[in-house]
C-alpha cells in the first residue's frame, strides 16, 4: 500500500477500509502479547460487524491476488458471488479445494492454557462413528425412509457422485450403505 494521494471518495476509500493486525504476510507470526492477541480477534471482528462478512470484496480491502475460498453470499457481496460455481468441498465441478498448506505461519507450541498448534485435516474412520450410532438408533421403518429420502435426491446426480457418496454411507454402517444403494437402484440409478 502506498499513501501517495488524498482519497477521491472518502466513504469508499476511508470509511470502508478495514485494517486489522491479523492480516499478516506469510512468514510473520504474532507474538504472545495479550493485548495483541485480543486485537488479532477484535479488530477483524469489528470490521465484519461494521462492513459485513464480505468486507474483503470491497475494492479498498480487496487483495491484489485474490484467494480461492468457500466463502461467498451474504451481506455486502460485491464481486459476482462466484456465479454458479460450487462453494463446497469435495466437489466435482471445478470448485476450490483445500491444499492443507497453512495460509500463515504461526508460532509452534506457544503456551496459552495448554498448547496451541495447527493440524492438517485428515479423513478418519472416527468421523463416521456418530452417524453410524444414530442410524442404528432408528427403527427398520425409519431406516428405510431415510434411505429412500436420500436416494430420491441422490439418484438425480451423476453416477460418479452416487458412488462416492455410497462410500460414506458404507463407512458409517454397512446396512446404511446397503439400504441407500438398494433405494438408489429402485429410484432408477444404474450404479
PDB file of C-alpha atoms in Angstrom:
ATOM      1  CA  UNK A   1       0.000   0.000   0.000  1.00  0.00           C
ATOM      2  CA  UNK A   2       1.250   3.407  -0.946  1.00  0.00           C
ATOM      3  CA  UNK A   3      -0.172   6.517   0.679  1.00  0.00           C
ATOM      4  CA  UNK A   4       0.588   8.921  -2.147  1.00  0.00           C
ATOM      5  CA  UNK A   5      -2.671  10.865  -2.580  1.00  0.00           C
ATOM      6  CA  UNK A   6      -5.753  12.126  -0.799  1.00  0.00           C
ATOM      7  CA  UNK A   7      -8.892   9.979  -1.062  1.00  0.00           C
ATOM      8  CA  UNK A   8     -11.135  10.798  -4.000  1.00  0.00           C
ATOM      9  CA  UNK A   9     -14.200   9.247  -2.401  1.00  0.00           C
ATOM     10  CA  UNK A  10     -13.953   9.485   1.372  1.00  0.00           C
ATOM     11  CA  UNK A  11     -16.634   6.865   2.078  1.00  0.00           C
ATOM     12  CA  UNK A  12     -15.299   4.280  -0.376  1.00  0.00           C
ATOM     13  CA  UNK A  13     -11.606   4.742   0.446  1.00  0.00           C
ATOM     14  CA  UNK A  14     -11.593   5.638   4.148  1.00  0.00           C
ATOM     15  CA  UNK A  15     -14.877   4.687   5.822  1.00  0.00           C
ATOM     16  CA  UNK A  16     -14.867   1.208   4.263  1.00  0.00           C
ATOM     17  CA  UNK A  17     -11.187   0.494   4.912  1.00  0.00           C
ATOM     18  CA  UNK A  18     -10.618  -2.419   7.277  1.00  0.00           C
ATOM     19  CA  UNK A  19      -7.179  -2.619   8.883  1.00  0.00           C
ATOM     20  CA  UNK A  20      -6.502  -5.420  11.348  1.00  0.00           C
ATOM     21  CA  UNK A  21      -3.294  -6.790  12.884  1.00  0.00           C
ATOM     22  CA  UNK A  22      -4.470 -10.290  11.958  1.00  0.00           C
ATOM     23  CA  UNK A  23      -3.757  -9.506   8.262  1.00  0.00           C
ATOM     24  CA  UNK A  24      -0.149 -10.650   8.097  1.00  0.00           C
ATOM     25  CA  UNK A  25       2.071 -11.723   5.249  1.00  0.00           C
ATOM     26  CA  UNK A  26       3.194 -15.371   5.302  1.00  0.00           C
ATOM     27  CA  UNK A  27       6.243 -15.866   7.483  1.00  0.00           C
ATOM     28  CA  UNK A  28       5.269 -13.233  10.049  1.00  0.00           C
ATOM     29  CA  UNK A  29       3.698 -14.551  13.233  1.00  0.00           C
ATOM     30  CA  UNK A  30       2.096 -12.664  16.111  1.00  0.00           C
ATOM     31  CA  UNK A  31       3.811 -12.581  19.485  1.00  0.00           C
ATOM     32  CA  UNK A  32       2.008 -13.989  22.530  1.00  0.00           C
ATOM     33  CA  UNK A  33       1.462 -10.432  23.859  1.00  0.00           C
ATOM     34  CA  UNK A  34      -2.016 -10.428  25.437  1.00  0.00           C
ATOM     35  CA  UNK A  35      -3.060  -7.052  24.042  1.00  0.00           C
ATOM     36  CA  UNK A  36      -2.011  -8.069  20.525  1.00  0.00           C
ATOM     37  CA  UNK A  37      -3.790 -11.412  20.877  1.00  0.00           C
ATOM     38  CA  UNK A  38      -7.014  -9.583  21.795  1.00  0.00           C
ATOM     39  CA  UNK A  39      -6.634  -7.183  18.881  1.00  0.00           C
ATOM     40  CA  UNK A  40      -5.980 -10.027  16.418  1.00  0.00           C
ATOM     41  CA  UNK A  41      -9.551 -11.110  17.037  1.00  0.00           C
ATOM     42  CA  UNK A  42     -11.377  -7.931  17.939  1.00  0.00           C
ATOM     43  CA  UNK A  43     -10.287  -5.636  15.084  1.00  0.00           C
ATOM     44  CA  UNK A  44     -11.285  -8.095  12.368  1.00  0.00           C
ATOM     45  CA  UNK A  45     -14.484  -8.961  14.237  1.00  0.00           C
ATOM     46  CA  UNK A  46     -15.451  -5.282  14.492  1.00  0.00           C
ATOM     47  CA  UNK A  47     -14.872  -4.884  10.742  1.00  0.00           C
ATOM     48  CA  UNK A  48     -17.061  -7.923  10.000  1.00  0.00           C
ATOM     49  CA  UNK A  49     -19.834  -6.357  12.076  1.00  0.00           C
ATOM     50  CA  UNK A  50     -19.390  -2.913  10.519  1.00  0.00           C
ATOM     51  CA  UNK A  51     -18.864  -3.876   6.857  1.00  0.00           C
ATOM     52  CA  UNK A  52     -20.299  -7.395   6.641  1.00  0.00           C
ATOM     53  CA  UNK A  53     -18.755 -10.811   6.172  1.00  0.00           C
ATOM     54  CA  UNK A  54     -17.657  -9.970   2.627  1.00  0.00           C
ATOM     55  CA  UNK A  55     -15.567  -6.940   3.582  1.00  0.00           C
ATOM     56  CA  UNK A  56     -12.587  -8.434   1.716  1.00  0.00           C
ATOM     57  CA  UNK A  57     -14.519  -7.962  -1.567  1.00  0.00           C
ATOM     58  CA  UNK A  58     -14.906  -4.196  -1.169  1.00  0.00           C
ATOM     59  CA  UNK A  59     -12.397  -2.618  -3.592  1.00  0.00           C
ATOM     60  CA  UNK A  60     -10.358  -0.788  -0.911  1.00  0.00           C
ATOM     61  CA  UNK A  61      -9.875  -4.055   1.026  1.00  0.00           C
ATOM     62  CA  UNK A  62      -9.564  -6.486  -1.876  1.00  0.00           C
ATOM     63  CA  UNK A  63      -6.132  -8.145  -2.128  1.00  0.00           C
ATOM     64  CA  UNK A  64      -4.128  -7.734  -5.321  1.00  0.00           C
ATOM     65  CA  UNK A  65      -4.064 -11.518  -5.708  1.00  0.00           C
ATOM     66  CA  UNK A  66      -7.417 -12.911  -4.600  1.00  0.00           C
ATOM     67  CA  UNK A  67      -7.824 -16.031  -2.530  1.00  0.00           C
ATOM     68  CA  UNK A  68      -9.960 -19.025  -3.536  1.00  0.00           C
ATOM     69  CA  UNK A  69     -12.124 -19.955  -0.593  1.00  0.00           C
ATOM     70  CA  UNK A  70     -15.523 -21.487   0.044  1.00  0.00           C
ATOM     71  CA  UNK A  71     -16.808 -18.175   1.430  1.00  0.00           C
ATOM     72  CA  UNK A  72     -19.454 -16.352  -0.540  1.00  0.00           C
ATOM     73  CA  UNK A  73     -23.008 -14.998  -0.469  1.00  0.00           C
ATOM     74  CA  UNK A  74     -24.373 -12.833   2.285  1.00  0.00           C
ATOM     75  CA  UNK A  75     -24.394  -9.152   3.114  1.00  0.00           C
ATOM     76  CA  UNK A  76     -22.233  -6.816   1.003  1.00  0.00           C
ATOM     77  CA  UNK A  77     -21.248  -9.389  -1.639  1.00  0.00           C
ATOM     78  CA  UNK A  78     -19.833  -7.193  -4.410  1.00  0.00           C
ATOM     79  CA  UNK A  79     -17.740  -9.428  -6.666  1.00  0.00           C
ATOM     80  CA  UNK A  80     -20.191 -11.528  -8.657  1.00  0.00           C
ATOM     81  CA  UNK A  81     -20.557 -14.011  -5.814  1.00  0.00           C
ATOM     82  CA  UNK A  82     -18.899 -16.968  -7.521  1.00  0.00           C
ATOM     83  CA  UNK A  83     -21.702 -17.360 -10.070  1.00  0.00           C
ATOM     84  CA  UNK A  84     -22.964 -20.915 -10.344  1.00  0.00           C
ATOM     85  CA  UNK A  85     -19.679 -22.500  -9.183  1.00  0.00           C
ATOM     86  CA  UNK A  86     -19.914 -24.794  -6.158  1.00  0.00           C
ATOM     87  CA  UNK A  87     -18.747 -23.485  -2.793  1.00  0.00           C
ATOM     88  CA  UNK A  88     -18.412 -26.841  -1.063  1.00  0.00           C
ATOM     89  CA  UNK A  89     -15.726 -29.485  -0.927  1.00  0.00           C
ATOM     90  CA  UNK A  90     -15.338 -32.152  -2.102  1.00  0.00           C
ATOM     91  CA  UNK A  91     -16.905 -31.181  -5.410  1.00  0.00           C
ATOM     92  CA  UNK A  92     -16.504 -32.457  -8.929  1.00  0.00           C
ATOM     93  CA  UNK A  93     -17.210 -29.289 -10.819  1.00  0.00           C
ATOM     94  CA  UNK A  94     -14.045 -27.187 -10.591  1.00  0.00           C
ATOM     95  CA  UNK A  95     -14.697 -25.516  -7.249  1.00  0.00           C
ATOM     96  CA  UNK A  96     -11.996 -24.656  -4.728  1.00  0.00           C
ATOM     97  CA  UNK A  97     -10.245 -27.437  -2.859  1.00  0.00           C
ATOM     98  CA  UNK A  98      -8.057 -27.420   0.247  1.00  0.00           C
ATOM     99  CA  UNK A  99      -4.325 -27.915  -0.034  1.00  0.00           C
ATOM    100  CA  UNK A 100      -3.673 -28.456   3.697  1.00  0.00           C
ATOM    101  CA  UNK A 101      -0.932 -25.857   3.389  1.00  0.00           C
ATOM    102  CA  UNK A 102      -1.172 -23.241   6.129  1.00  0.00           C
ATOM    103  CA  UNK A 103      -2.024 -19.803   4.811  1.00  0.00           C
ATOM    104  CA  UNK A 104       0.067 -18.210   7.533  1.00  0.00           C
ATOM    105  CA  UNK A 105       2.922 -19.264   9.748  1.00  0.00           C
ATOM    106  CA  UNK A 106       2.100 -19.375  13.426  1.00  0.00           C
ATOM    107  CA  UNK A 107       4.451 -19.879  16.317  1.00  0.00           C
ATOM    108  CA  UNK A 108       4.557 -23.529  17.263  1.00  0.00           C
ATOM    109  CA  UNK A 109       3.595 -24.738  20.713  1.00  0.00           C
ATOM    110  CA  UNK A 110       3.071 -21.346  22.324  1.00  0.00           C
ATOM    111  CA  UNK A 111       1.920 -21.864  25.903  1.00  0.00           C
ATOM    112  CA  UNK A 112      -1.544 -20.372  26.426  1.00  0.00           C
ATOM    113  CA  UNK A 113      -3.781 -22.521  28.663  1.00  0.00           C
ATOM    114  CA  UNK A 114      -2.346 -25.665  27.216  1.00  0.00           C
ATOM    115  CA  UNK A 115      -0.555 -25.996  23.889  1.00  0.00           C
ATOM    116  CA  UNK A 116      -1.708 -24.299  20.679  1.00  0.00           C
ATOM    117  CA  UNK A 117      -0.790 -25.877  17.350  1.00  0.00           C
ATOM    118  CA  UNK A 118      -2.070 -26.307  13.780  1.00  0.00           C
ATOM    119  CA  UNK A 119      -3.092 -29.722  12.496  1.00  0.00           C
ATOM    120  CA  UNK A 120      -3.773 -30.795   8.920  1.00  0.00           C
ATOM    121  CA  UNK A 121      -7.227 -32.195   8.118  1.00  0.00           C
ATOM    122  CA  UNK A 122      -7.399 -35.965   7.894  1.00  0.00           C
ATOM    123  CA  UNK A 123     -10.404 -38.107   6.884  1.00  0.00           C
ATOM    124  CA  UNK A 124     -10.504 -40.816   9.558  1.00  0.00           C
ATOM    125  CA  UNK A 125     -12.993 -43.572  10.386  1.00  0.00           C
ATOM    126  CA  UNK A 126     -13.789 -41.889  13.710  1.00  0.00           C
ATOM    127  CA  UNK A 127     -15.658 -39.232  11.703  1.00  0.00           C
ATOM    128  CA  UNK A 128     -18.223 -41.870  10.751  1.00  0.00           C
ATOM    129  CA  UNK A 129     -18.892 -43.371  14.202  1.00  0.00           C
ATOM    130  CA  UNK A 130     -21.600 -40.920  15.318  1.00  0.00           C
ATOM    131  CA  UNK A 131     -23.640 -41.124  12.096  1.00  0.00           C
ATOM    132  CA  UNK A 132     -23.483 -44.918  12.371  1.00  0.00           C
ATOM    133  CA  UNK A 133     -24.635 -44.836  16.003  1.00  0.00           C
ATOM    134  CA  UNK A 134     -27.509 -42.501  15.112  1.00  0.00           C
ATOM    135  CA  UNK A 135     -28.521 -44.707  12.176  1.00  0.00           C
ATOM    136  CA  UNK A 136     -28.619 -47.777  14.418  1.00  0.00           C
ATOM    137  CA  UNK A 137     -30.992 -45.997  16.818  1.00  0.00           C
ATOM    138  CA  UNK A 138     -33.653 -45.885  14.060  1.00  0.00           C
ATOM    139  CA  UNK A 139     -36.388 -48.484  13.666  1.00  0.00           C
ATOM    140  CA  UNK A 140     -36.439 -50.569  10.474  1.00  0.00           C
ATOM    141  CA  UNK A 141     -39.160 -48.344   9.032  1.00  0.00           C
ATOM    142  CA  UNK A 142     -37.154 -45.183   9.824  1.00  0.00           C
ATOM    143  CA  UNK A 143     -34.024 -46.684   8.227  1.00  0.00           C
ATOM    144  CA  UNK A 144     -35.969 -47.419   5.035  1.00  0.00           C
ATOM    145  CA  UNK A 145     -37.457 -43.904   4.952  1.00  0.00           C
ATOM    146  CA  UNK A 146     -34.024 -42.299   5.455  1.00  0.00           C
ATOM    147  CA  UNK A 147     -32.557 -44.421   2.641  1.00  0.00           C
ATOM    148  CA  UNK A 148     -35.492 -43.634   0.310  1.00  0.00           C
ATOM    149  CA  UNK A 149     -35.266 -39.911   1.096  1.00  0.00           C
ATOM    150  CA  UNK A 150     -31.516 -39.822   0.391  1.00  0.00           C
ATOM    151  CA  UNK A 151     -31.942 -41.883  -2.788  1.00  0.00           C
ATOM    152  CA  UNK A 152     -34.693 -39.650  -4.173  1.00  0.00           C
ATOM    153  CA  UNK A 153     -32.258 -36.727  -4.362  1.00  0.00           C
ATOM    154  CA  UNK A 154     -29.006 -38.618  -4.877  1.00  0.00           C
ATOM    155  CA  UNK A 155     -30.434 -40.545  -7.867  1.00  0.00           C
ATOM    156  CA  UNK A 156     -30.592 -37.242  -9.801  1.00  0.00           C
ATOM    157  CA  UNK A 157     -26.820 -36.705  -9.547  1.00  0.00           C
ATOM    158  CA  UNK A 158     -24.113 -38.113 -11.859  1.00  0.00           C
ATOM    159  CA  UNK A 159     -23.195 -41.741 -11.231  1.00  0.00           C
ATOM    160  CA  UNK A 160     -19.656 -40.958 -10.007  1.00  0.00           C
ATOM    161  CA  UNK A 161     -21.117 -38.762  -7.251  1.00  0.00           C
ATOM    162  CA  UNK A 162     -23.557 -41.518  -6.247  1.00  0.00           C
ATOM    163  CA  UNK A 163     -20.680 -43.998  -5.914  1.00  0.00           C
ATOM    164  CA  UNK A 164     -18.605 -41.540  -3.891  1.00  0.00           C
ATOM    165  CA  UNK A 165     -21.497 -40.825  -1.506  1.00  0.00           C
ATOM    166  CA  UNK A 166     -22.255 -44.529  -1.090  1.00  0.00           C
ATOM    167  CA  UNK A 167     -18.723 -44.998   0.256  1.00  0.00           C
ATOM    168  CA  UNK A 168     -19.565 -42.530   3.032  1.00  0.00           C
ATOM    169  CA  UNK A 169     -22.790 -44.354   3.948  1.00  0.00           C
ATOM    170  CA  UNK A 170     -20.970 -47.701   3.984  1.00  0.00           C
ATOM    171  CA  UNK A 171     -18.266 -46.242   6.247  1.00  0.00           C
ATOM    172  CA  UNK A 172     -20.924 -45.129   8.736  1.00  0.00           C
ATOM    173  CA  UNK A 173     -22.649 -48.533   8.727  1.00  0.00           C
ATOM    174  CA  UNK A 174     -22.712 -51.396   6.196  1.00  0.00           C
ATOM    175  CA  UNK A 175     -26.500 -51.744   6.440  1.00  0.00           C
ATOM    176  CA  UNK A 176     -26.880 -47.985   5.929  1.00  0.00           C
ATOM    177  CA  UNK A 177     -24.860 -48.120   2.714  1.00  0.00           C
ATOM    178  CA  UNK A 178     -26.708 -51.233   1.518  1.00  0.00           C
ATOM    179  CA  UNK A 179     -30.160 -49.695   2.089  1.00  0.00           C
ATOM    180  CA  UNK A 180     -29.221 -46.481   0.299  1.00  0.00           C
ATOM    181  CA  UNK A 181     -27.770 -48.495  -2.606  1.00  0.00           C
ATOM    182  CA  UNK A 182     -30.962 -50.592  -2.902  1.00  0.00           C
ATOM    183  CA  UNK A 183     -33.091 -47.438  -2.728  1.00  0.00           C
ATOM    184  CA  UNK A 184     -30.934 -45.794  -5.419  1.00  0.00           C
ATOM    185  CA  UNK A 185     -31.453 -48.741  -7.752  1.00  0.00           C
ATOM    186  CA  UNK A 186     -35.206 -48.651  -7.039  1.00  0.00           C
ATOM    187  CA  UNK A 187     -35.165 -44.937  -7.933  1.00  0.00           C
ATOM    188  CA  UNK A 188     -33.696 -45.754 -11.348  1.00  0.00           C
ATOM    189  CA  UNK A 189     -29.971 -45.399 -10.716  1.00  0.00           C
ATOM    190  CA  UNK A 190     -27.664 -47.543 -12.852  1.00  0.00           C
ATOM    191  CA  UNK A 191     -24.926 -47.943 -10.233  1.00  0.00           C
TER     192      UNK A 191
END
